[in-house]
mmCIF file of C-alpha atoms and ligand atoms in Angstrom:
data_model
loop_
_atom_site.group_PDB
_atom_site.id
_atom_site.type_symbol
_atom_site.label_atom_id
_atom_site.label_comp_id
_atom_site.label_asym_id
_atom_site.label_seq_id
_atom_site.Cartn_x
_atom_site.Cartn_y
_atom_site.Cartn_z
ATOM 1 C CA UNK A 1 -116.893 5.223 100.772
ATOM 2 C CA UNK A 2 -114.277 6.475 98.181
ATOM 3 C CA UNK A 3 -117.220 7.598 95.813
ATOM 4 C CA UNK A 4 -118.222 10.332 98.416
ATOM 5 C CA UNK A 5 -114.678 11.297 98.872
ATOM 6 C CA UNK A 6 -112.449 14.274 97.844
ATOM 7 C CA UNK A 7 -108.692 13.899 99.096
ATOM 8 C CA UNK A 8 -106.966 17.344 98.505
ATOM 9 C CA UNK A 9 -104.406 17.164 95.906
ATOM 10 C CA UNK A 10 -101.062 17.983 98.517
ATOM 11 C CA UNK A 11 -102.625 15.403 100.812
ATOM 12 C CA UNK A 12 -103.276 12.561 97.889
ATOM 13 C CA UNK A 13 -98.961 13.566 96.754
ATOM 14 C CA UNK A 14 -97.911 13.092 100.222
ATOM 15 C CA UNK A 15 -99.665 9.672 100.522
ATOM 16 C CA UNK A 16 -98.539 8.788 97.518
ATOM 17 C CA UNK A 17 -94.823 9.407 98.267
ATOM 18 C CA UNK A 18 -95.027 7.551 101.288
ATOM 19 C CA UNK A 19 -94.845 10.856 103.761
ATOM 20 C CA UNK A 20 -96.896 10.657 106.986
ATOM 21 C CA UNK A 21 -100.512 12.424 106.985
ATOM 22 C CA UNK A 22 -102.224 13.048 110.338
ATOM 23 C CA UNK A 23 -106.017 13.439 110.104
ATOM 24 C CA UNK A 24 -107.876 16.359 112.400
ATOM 25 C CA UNK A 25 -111.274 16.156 113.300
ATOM 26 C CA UNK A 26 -113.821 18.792 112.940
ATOM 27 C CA UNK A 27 -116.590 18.135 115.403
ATOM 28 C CA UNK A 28 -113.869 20.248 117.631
ATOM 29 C CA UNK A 29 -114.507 23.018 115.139
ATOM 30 C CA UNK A 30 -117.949 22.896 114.785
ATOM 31 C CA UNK A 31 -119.304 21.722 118.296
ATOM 32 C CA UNK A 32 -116.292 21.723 120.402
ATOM 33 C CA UNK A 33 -115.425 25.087 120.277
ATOM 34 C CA UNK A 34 -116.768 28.469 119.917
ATOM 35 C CA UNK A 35 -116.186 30.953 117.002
ATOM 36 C CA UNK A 36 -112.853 32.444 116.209
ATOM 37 C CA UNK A 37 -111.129 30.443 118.623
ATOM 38 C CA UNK A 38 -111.967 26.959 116.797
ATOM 39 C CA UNK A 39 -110.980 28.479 113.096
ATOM 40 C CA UNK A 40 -107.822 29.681 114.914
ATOM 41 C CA UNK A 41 -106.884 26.567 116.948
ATOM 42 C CA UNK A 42 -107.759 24.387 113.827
ATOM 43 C CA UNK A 43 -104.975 26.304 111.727
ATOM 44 C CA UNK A 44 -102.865 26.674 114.558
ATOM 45 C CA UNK A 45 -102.957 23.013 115.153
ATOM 46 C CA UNK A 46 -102.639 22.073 111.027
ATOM 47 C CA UNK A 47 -99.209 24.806 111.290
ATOM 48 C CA UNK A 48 -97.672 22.342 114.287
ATOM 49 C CA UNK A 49 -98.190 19.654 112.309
ATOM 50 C CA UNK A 50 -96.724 20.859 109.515
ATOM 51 C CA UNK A 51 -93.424 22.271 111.626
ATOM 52 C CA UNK A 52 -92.775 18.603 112.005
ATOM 53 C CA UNK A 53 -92.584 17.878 108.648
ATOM 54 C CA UNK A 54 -95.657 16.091 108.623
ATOM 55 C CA UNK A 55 -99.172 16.503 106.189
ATOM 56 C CA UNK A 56 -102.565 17.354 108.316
ATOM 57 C CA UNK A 57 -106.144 16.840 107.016
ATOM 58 C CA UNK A 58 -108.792 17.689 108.766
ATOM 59 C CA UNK A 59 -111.636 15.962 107.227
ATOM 60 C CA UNK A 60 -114.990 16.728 107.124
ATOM 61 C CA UNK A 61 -117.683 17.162 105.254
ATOM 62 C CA UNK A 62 -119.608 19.878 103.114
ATOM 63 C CA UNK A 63 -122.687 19.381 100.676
ATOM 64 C CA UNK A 64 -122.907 15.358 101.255
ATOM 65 C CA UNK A 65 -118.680 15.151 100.047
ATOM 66 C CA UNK A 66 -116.507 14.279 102.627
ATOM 67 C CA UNK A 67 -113.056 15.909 102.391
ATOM 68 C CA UNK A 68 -109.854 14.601 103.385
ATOM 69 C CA UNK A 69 -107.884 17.967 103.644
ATOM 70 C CA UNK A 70 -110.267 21.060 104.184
ATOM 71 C CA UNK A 71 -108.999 23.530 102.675
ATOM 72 C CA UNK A 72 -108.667 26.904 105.095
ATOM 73 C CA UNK A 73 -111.787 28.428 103.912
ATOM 74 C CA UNK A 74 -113.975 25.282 103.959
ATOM 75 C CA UNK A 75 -113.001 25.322 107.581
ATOM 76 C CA UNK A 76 -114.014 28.399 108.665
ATOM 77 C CA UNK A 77 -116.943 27.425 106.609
ATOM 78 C CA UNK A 78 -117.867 24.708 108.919
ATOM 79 C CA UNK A 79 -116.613 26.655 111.914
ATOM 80 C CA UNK A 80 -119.318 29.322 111.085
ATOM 81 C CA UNK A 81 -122.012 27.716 109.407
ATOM 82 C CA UNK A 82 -125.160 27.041 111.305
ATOM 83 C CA UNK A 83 -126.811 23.247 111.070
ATOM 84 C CA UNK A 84 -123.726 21.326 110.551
ATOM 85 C CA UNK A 85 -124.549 18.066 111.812
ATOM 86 C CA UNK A 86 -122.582 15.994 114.494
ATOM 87 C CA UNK A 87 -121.420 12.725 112.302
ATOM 88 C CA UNK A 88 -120.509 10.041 113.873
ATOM 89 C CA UNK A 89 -120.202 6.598 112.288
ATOM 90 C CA UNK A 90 -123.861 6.129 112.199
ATOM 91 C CA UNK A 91 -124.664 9.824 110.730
ATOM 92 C CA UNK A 92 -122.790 9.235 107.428
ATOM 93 C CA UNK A 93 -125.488 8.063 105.070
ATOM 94 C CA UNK A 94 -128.000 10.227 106.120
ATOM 95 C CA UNK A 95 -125.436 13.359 106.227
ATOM 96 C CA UNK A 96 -124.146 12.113 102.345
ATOM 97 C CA UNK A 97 -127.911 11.344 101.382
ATOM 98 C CA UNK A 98 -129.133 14.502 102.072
ATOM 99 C CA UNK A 99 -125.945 16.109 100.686
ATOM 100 C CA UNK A 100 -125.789 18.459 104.221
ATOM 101 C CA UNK A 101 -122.642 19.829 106.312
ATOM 102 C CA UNK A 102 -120.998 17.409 108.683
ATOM 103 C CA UNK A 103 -118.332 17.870 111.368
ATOM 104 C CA UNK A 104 -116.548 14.878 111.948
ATOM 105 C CA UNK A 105 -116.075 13.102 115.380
ATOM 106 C CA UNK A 106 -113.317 10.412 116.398
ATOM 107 C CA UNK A 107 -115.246 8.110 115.367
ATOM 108 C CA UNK A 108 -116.259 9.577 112.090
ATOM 109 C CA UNK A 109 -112.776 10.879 111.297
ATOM 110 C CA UNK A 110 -110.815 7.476 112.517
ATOM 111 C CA UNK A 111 -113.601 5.714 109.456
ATOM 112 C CA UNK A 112 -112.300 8.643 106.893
ATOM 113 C CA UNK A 113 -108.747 8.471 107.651
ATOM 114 C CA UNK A 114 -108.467 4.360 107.573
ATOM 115 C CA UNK A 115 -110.266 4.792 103.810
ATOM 116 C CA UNK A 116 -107.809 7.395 103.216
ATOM 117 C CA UNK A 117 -104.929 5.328 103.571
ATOM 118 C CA UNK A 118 -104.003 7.756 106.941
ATOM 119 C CA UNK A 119 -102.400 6.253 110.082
ATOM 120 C CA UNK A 120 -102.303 8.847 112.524
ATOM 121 C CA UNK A 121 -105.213 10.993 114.243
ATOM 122 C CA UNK A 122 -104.428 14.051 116.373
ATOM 123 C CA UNK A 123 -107.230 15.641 118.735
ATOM 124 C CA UNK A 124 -108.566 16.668 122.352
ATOM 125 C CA UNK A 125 -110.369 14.877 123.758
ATOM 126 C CA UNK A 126 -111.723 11.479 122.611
ATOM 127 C CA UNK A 127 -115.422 10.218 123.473
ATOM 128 C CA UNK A 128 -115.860 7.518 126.244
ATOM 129 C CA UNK A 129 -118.309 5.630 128.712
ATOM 130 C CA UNK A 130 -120.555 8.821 130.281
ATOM 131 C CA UNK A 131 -121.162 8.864 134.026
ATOM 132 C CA UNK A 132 -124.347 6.983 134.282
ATOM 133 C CA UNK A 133 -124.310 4.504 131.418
ATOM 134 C CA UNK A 134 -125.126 1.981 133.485
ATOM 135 C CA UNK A 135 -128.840 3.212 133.345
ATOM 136 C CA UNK A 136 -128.519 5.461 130.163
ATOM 137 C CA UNK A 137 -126.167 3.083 127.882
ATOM 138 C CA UNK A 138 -124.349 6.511 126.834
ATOM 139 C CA UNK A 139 -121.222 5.324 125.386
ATOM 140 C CA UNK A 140 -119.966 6.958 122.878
ATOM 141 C CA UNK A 141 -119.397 5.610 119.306
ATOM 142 C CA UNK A 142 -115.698 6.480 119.700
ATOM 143 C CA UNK A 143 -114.575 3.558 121.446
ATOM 144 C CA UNK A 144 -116.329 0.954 119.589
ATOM 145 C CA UNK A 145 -114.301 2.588 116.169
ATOM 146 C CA UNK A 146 -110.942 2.253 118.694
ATOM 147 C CA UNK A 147 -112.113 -1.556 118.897
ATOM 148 C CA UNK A 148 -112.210 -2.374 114.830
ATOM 149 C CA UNK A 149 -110.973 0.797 112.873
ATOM 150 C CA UNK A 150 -106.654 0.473 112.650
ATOM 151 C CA UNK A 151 -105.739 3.950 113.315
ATOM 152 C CA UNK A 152 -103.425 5.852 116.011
ATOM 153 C CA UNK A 153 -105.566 8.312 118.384
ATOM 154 C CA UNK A 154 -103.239 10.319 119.974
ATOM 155 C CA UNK A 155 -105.180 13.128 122.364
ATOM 156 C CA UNK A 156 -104.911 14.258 125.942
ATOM 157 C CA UNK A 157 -106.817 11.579 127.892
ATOM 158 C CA UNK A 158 -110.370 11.685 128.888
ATOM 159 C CA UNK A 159 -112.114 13.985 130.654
ATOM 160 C CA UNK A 160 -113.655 13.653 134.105
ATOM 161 C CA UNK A 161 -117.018 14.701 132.610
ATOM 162 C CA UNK A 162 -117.274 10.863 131.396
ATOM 163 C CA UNK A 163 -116.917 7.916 133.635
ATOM 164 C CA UNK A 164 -112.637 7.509 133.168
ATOM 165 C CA UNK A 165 -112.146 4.119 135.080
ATOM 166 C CA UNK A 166 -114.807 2.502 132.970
ATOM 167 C CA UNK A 167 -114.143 4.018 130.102
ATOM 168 C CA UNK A 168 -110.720 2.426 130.493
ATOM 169 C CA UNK A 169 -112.245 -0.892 131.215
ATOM 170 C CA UNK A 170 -114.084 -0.785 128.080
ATOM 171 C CA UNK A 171 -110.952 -0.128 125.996
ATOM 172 C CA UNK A 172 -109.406 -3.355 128.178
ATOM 173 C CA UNK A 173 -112.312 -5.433 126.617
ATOM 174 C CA UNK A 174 -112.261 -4.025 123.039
ATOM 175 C CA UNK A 175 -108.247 -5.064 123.243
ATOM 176 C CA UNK A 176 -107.662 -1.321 122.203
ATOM 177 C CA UNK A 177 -103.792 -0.362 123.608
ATOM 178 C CA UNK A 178 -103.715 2.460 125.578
ATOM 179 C CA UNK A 179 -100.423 4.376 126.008
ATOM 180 C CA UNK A 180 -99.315 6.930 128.335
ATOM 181 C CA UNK A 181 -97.150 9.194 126.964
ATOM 182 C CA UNK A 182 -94.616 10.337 129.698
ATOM 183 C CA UNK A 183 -96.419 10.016 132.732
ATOM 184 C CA UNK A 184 -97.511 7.511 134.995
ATOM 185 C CA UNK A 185 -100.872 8.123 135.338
ATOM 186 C CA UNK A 186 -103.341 8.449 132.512
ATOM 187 C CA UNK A 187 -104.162 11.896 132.095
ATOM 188 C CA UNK A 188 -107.919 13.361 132.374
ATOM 189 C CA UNK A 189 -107.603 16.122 129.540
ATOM 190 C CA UNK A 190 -107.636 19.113 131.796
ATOM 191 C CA UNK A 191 -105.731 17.480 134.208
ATOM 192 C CA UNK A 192 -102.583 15.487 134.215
ATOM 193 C CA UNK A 193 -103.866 13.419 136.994
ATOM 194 C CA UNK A 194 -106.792 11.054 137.065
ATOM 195 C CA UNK A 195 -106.803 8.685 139.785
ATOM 196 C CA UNK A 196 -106.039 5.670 137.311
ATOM 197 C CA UNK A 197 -102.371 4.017 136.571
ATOM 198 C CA UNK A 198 -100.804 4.423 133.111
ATOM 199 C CA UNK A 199 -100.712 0.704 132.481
ATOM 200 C CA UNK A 200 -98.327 1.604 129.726
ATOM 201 C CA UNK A 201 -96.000 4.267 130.066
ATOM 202 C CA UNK A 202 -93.460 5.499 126.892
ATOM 203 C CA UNK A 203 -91.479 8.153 127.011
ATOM 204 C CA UNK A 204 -90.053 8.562 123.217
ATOM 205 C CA UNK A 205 -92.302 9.142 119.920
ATOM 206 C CA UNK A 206 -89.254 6.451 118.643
ATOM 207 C CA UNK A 207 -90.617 4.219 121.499
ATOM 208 C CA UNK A 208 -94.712 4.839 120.346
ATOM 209 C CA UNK A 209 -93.578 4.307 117.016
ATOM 210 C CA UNK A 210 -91.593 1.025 117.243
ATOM 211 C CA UNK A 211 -94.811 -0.084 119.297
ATOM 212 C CA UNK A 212 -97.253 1.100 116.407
ATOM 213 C CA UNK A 213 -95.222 -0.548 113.901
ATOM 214 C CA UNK A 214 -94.726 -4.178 116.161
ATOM 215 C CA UNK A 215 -98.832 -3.791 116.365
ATOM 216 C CA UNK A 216 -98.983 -3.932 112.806
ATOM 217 C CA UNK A 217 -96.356 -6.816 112.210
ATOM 218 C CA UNK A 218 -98.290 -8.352 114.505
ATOM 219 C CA UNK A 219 -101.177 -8.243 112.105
ATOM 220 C CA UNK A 220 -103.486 -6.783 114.891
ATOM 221 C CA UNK A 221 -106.361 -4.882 114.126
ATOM 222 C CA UNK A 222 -108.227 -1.926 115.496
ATOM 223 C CA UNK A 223 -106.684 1.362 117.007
ATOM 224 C CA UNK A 224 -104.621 2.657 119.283
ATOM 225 C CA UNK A 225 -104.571 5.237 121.726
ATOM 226 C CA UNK A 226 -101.697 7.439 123.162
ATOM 227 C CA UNK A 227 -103.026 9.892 125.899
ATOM 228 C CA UNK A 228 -100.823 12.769 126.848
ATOM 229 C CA UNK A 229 -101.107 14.910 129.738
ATOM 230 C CA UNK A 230 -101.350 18.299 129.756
ATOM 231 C CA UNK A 231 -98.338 21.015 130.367
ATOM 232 C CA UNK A 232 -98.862 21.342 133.250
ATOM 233 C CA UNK A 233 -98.582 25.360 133.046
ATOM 234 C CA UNK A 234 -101.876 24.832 131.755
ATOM 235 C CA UNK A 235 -103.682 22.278 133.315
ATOM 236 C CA UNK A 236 -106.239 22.945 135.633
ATOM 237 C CA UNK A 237 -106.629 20.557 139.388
ATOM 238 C CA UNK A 238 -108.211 18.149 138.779
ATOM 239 C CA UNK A 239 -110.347 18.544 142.119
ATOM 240 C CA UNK A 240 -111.035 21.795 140.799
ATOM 241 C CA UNK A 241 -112.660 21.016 137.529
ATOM 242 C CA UNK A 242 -114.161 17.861 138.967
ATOM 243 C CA UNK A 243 -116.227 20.387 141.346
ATOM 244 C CA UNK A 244 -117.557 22.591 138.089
ATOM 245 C CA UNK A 245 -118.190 19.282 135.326
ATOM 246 C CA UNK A 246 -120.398 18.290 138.412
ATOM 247 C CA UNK A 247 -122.144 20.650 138.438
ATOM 248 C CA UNK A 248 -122.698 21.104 134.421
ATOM 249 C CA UNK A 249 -123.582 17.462 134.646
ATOM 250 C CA UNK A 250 -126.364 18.566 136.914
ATOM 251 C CA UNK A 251 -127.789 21.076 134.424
ATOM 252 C CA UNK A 252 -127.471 18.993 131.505
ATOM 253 C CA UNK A 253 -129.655 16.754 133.344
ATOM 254 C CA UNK A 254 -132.177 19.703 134.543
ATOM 255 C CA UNK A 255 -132.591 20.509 131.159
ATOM 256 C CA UNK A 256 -133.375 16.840 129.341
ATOM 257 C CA UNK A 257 -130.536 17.431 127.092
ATOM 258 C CA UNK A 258 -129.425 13.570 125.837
ATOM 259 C CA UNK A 259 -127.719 12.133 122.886
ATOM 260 C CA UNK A 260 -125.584 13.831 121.079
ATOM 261 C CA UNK A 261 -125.654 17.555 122.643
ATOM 262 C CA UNK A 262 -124.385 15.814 125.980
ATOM 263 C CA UNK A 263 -120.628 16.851 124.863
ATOM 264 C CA UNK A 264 -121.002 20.043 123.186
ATOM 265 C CA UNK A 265 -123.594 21.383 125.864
ATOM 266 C CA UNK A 266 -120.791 20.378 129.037
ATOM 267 C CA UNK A 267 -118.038 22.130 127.167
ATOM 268 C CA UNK A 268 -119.680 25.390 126.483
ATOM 269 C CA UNK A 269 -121.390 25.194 130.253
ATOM 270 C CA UNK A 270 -117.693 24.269 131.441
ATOM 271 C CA UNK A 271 -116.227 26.790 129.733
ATOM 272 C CA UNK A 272 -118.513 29.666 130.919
ATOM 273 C CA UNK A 273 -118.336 27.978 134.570
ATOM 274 C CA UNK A 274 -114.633 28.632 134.325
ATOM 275 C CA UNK A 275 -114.701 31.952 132.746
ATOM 276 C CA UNK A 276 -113.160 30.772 129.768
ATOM 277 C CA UNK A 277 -110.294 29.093 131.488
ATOM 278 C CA UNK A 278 -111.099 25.543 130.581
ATOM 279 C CA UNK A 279 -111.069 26.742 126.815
ATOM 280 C CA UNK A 280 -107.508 28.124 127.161
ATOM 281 C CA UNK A 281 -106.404 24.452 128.403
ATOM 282 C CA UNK A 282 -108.279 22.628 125.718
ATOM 283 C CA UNK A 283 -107.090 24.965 123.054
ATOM 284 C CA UNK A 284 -102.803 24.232 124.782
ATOM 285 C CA UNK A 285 -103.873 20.789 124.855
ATOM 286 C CA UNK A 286 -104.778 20.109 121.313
ATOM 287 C CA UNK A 287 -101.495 21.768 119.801
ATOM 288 C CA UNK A 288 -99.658 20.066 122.537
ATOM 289 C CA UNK A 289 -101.124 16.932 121.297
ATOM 290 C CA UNK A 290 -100.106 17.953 117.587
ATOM 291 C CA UNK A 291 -96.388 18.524 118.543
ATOM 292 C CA UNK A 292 -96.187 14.881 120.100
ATOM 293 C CA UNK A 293 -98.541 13.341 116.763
ATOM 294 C CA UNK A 294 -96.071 15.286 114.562
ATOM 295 C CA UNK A 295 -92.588 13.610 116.606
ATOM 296 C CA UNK A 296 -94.049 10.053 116.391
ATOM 297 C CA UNK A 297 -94.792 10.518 112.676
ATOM 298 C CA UNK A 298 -91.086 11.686 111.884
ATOM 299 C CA UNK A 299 -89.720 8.540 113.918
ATOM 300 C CA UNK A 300 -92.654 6.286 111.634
ATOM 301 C CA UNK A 301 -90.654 7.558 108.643
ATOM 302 C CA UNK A 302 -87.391 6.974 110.277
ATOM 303 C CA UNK A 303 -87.779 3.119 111.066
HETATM 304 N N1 PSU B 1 -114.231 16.063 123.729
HETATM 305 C C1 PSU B 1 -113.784 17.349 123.618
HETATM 306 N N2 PSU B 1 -114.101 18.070 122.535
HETATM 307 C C2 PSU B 1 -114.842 17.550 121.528
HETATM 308 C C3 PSU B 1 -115.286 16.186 121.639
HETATM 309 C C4 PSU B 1 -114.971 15.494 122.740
HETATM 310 O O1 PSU B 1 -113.121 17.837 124.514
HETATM 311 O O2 PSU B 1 -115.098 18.260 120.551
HETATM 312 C C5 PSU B 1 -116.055 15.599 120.510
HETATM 313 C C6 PSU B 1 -115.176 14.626 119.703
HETATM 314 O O3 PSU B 1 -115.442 14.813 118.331
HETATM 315 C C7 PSU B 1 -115.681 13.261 120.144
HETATM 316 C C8 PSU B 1 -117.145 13.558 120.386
HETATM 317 O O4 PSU B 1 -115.508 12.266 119.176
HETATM 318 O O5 PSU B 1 -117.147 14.844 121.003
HETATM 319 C C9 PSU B 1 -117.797 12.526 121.275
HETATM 320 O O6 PSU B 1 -119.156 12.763 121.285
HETATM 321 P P1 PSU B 1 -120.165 11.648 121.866
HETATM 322 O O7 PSU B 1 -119.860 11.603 123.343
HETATM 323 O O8 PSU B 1 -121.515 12.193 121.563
HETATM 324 O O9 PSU B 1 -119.843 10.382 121.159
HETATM 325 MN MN1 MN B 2 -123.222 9.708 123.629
#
């Protein structure tokens, strides 16, 4: 893969001197948001990171080269640009082939980091098992890369628009560790609650660090996933947003949309359903998330 790839020069220096990086994704940018709130949660994100003392890049990709480390105007690039394509772990060759634009997904950015040499991932929201799969097999690529690809995922749960409990069950099977970080139930992005137990609670990014770094002693492979809730100033019930993903589940349905548009077509529906309230969260959520990837790096550095 490291013939396709560009790694910005201040990311490349910090790897080299042994600092912490922490990759960002940009199907968030692209799909997951709309425009200026993506190019301005993307920066705002890459700025907590950075008030931490540690190195983000976002990676993506643009004209068939991925980059490690988009610079601010490639971002807004892909945060504007029409037909950038969805690229999951599946997407790349076709995406580098054709030399097009590509937003990254968990999947696709956990592949780029781990070639990268990058050990942490920060982000919303992280694919899962979709209500249904049972019939439709929609799982999303994300959790197979949490089975085999050796990087941290640190994000705010999953969302009750996929099906959590077996979305958890399928991380039990693929041996992925889940961690809860400071709560005792795993969170469901909007929500703090879920329903489901925090099988493993920490409390400390020391604590999620001196786990991350027995993992590796250990010589086990595949990633790792710490879920954070939340603030709760700016979560929304989780009866309450159960009630409106229902009923953009519904539509999505009504209107044949499959694949890959399932996700960005229940977050735009979502977020009109709510009046723009379930943006607000995701948008607290993700630089929440940043601030708690940005402690455990600092305590990765200090053991
Ligand atoms: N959840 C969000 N926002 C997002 C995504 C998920 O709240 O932008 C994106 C992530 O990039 C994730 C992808 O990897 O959707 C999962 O898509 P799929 O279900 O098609 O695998
Ligand atoms: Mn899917």
């Amino acid at each position: 893969m490291k013939k396709y790839m560009d790694i910005d020069p201040g990311v490349k220096y910090a790897l080299e001197q042994g600092e912490i990086v922490i990759a960002l994704e940009s199907t968030i940018i692209a799909h997951g948001m709309p425009f200026p709130q993506n190019v301005e949660t993307a920066m705002a994100v890459e700025e907590t990171v950075r008030s931490k003392g540690a190195v983000p890049a976002t990676i993506g990709i643009i004209k068939g080269r991925i980059k490690v480390g988009l610079t601010a105007e490639e971002i807004e690039y892909l945060a504007k640009a029409e037909n950038v394509v969805k690229v999951s772990r599946r997407d790349f060759p076709f995406v580098i082939a054709k030399k097009l634009d590509g937003a990254t997904t968990v999947a696709g950015t956990m592949m780029v980091a781990h070639q990268a040499g990058v050990p942490l991932f920060v982000t919303g929201g992280i694919g899962g098992v979709h209500r249904g799969a049972a019939e439709d097999f929609d799982i999303s690529a994300d959790l197979e890369e949490l089975k085999q690809t050796d990087v941290v995922v640190i994000c705010a749960g999953v969302k009750s628009v996929l099906d959590i409990g077996s979305t958890l069950e399928y991380l039990e099977t693929g041996g992925v560790p889940v961690i809860t970080y400071g709560s005792d139930e795993f969170p469901a992005f909007y929500s703090r609650r879920s329903g489901f137990p925090a099988e493993c609670r920490m409390d400390s990014p020391a604590e999620i660090a001196e786990l991350i770094r027995t993992k590796a002693e250990m010589g086990l492979r595949g990633g790792m996933l710490v879920a954070c809730p939340i603030p709760a100033e700016h979560e929304i019930d989780f009866e309450t947003i159960d009630k409106t993903i229902q009923k953009a589940l519904v539509e999505c349905k009504e209107k044949g949309i499959t694949g890959k548009r399932v996700t960005p077509f229940l977050l735009d529906r979502i977020k009109e359903l709510t009046g723009g309230r379930s943006l607000e969260a995701n948008i607290r959520l993700v630089i929440n998330n940043a601030e708690v990837g940005g402690e455990i790096a600092a305590a990765l550095v200090n053991i």
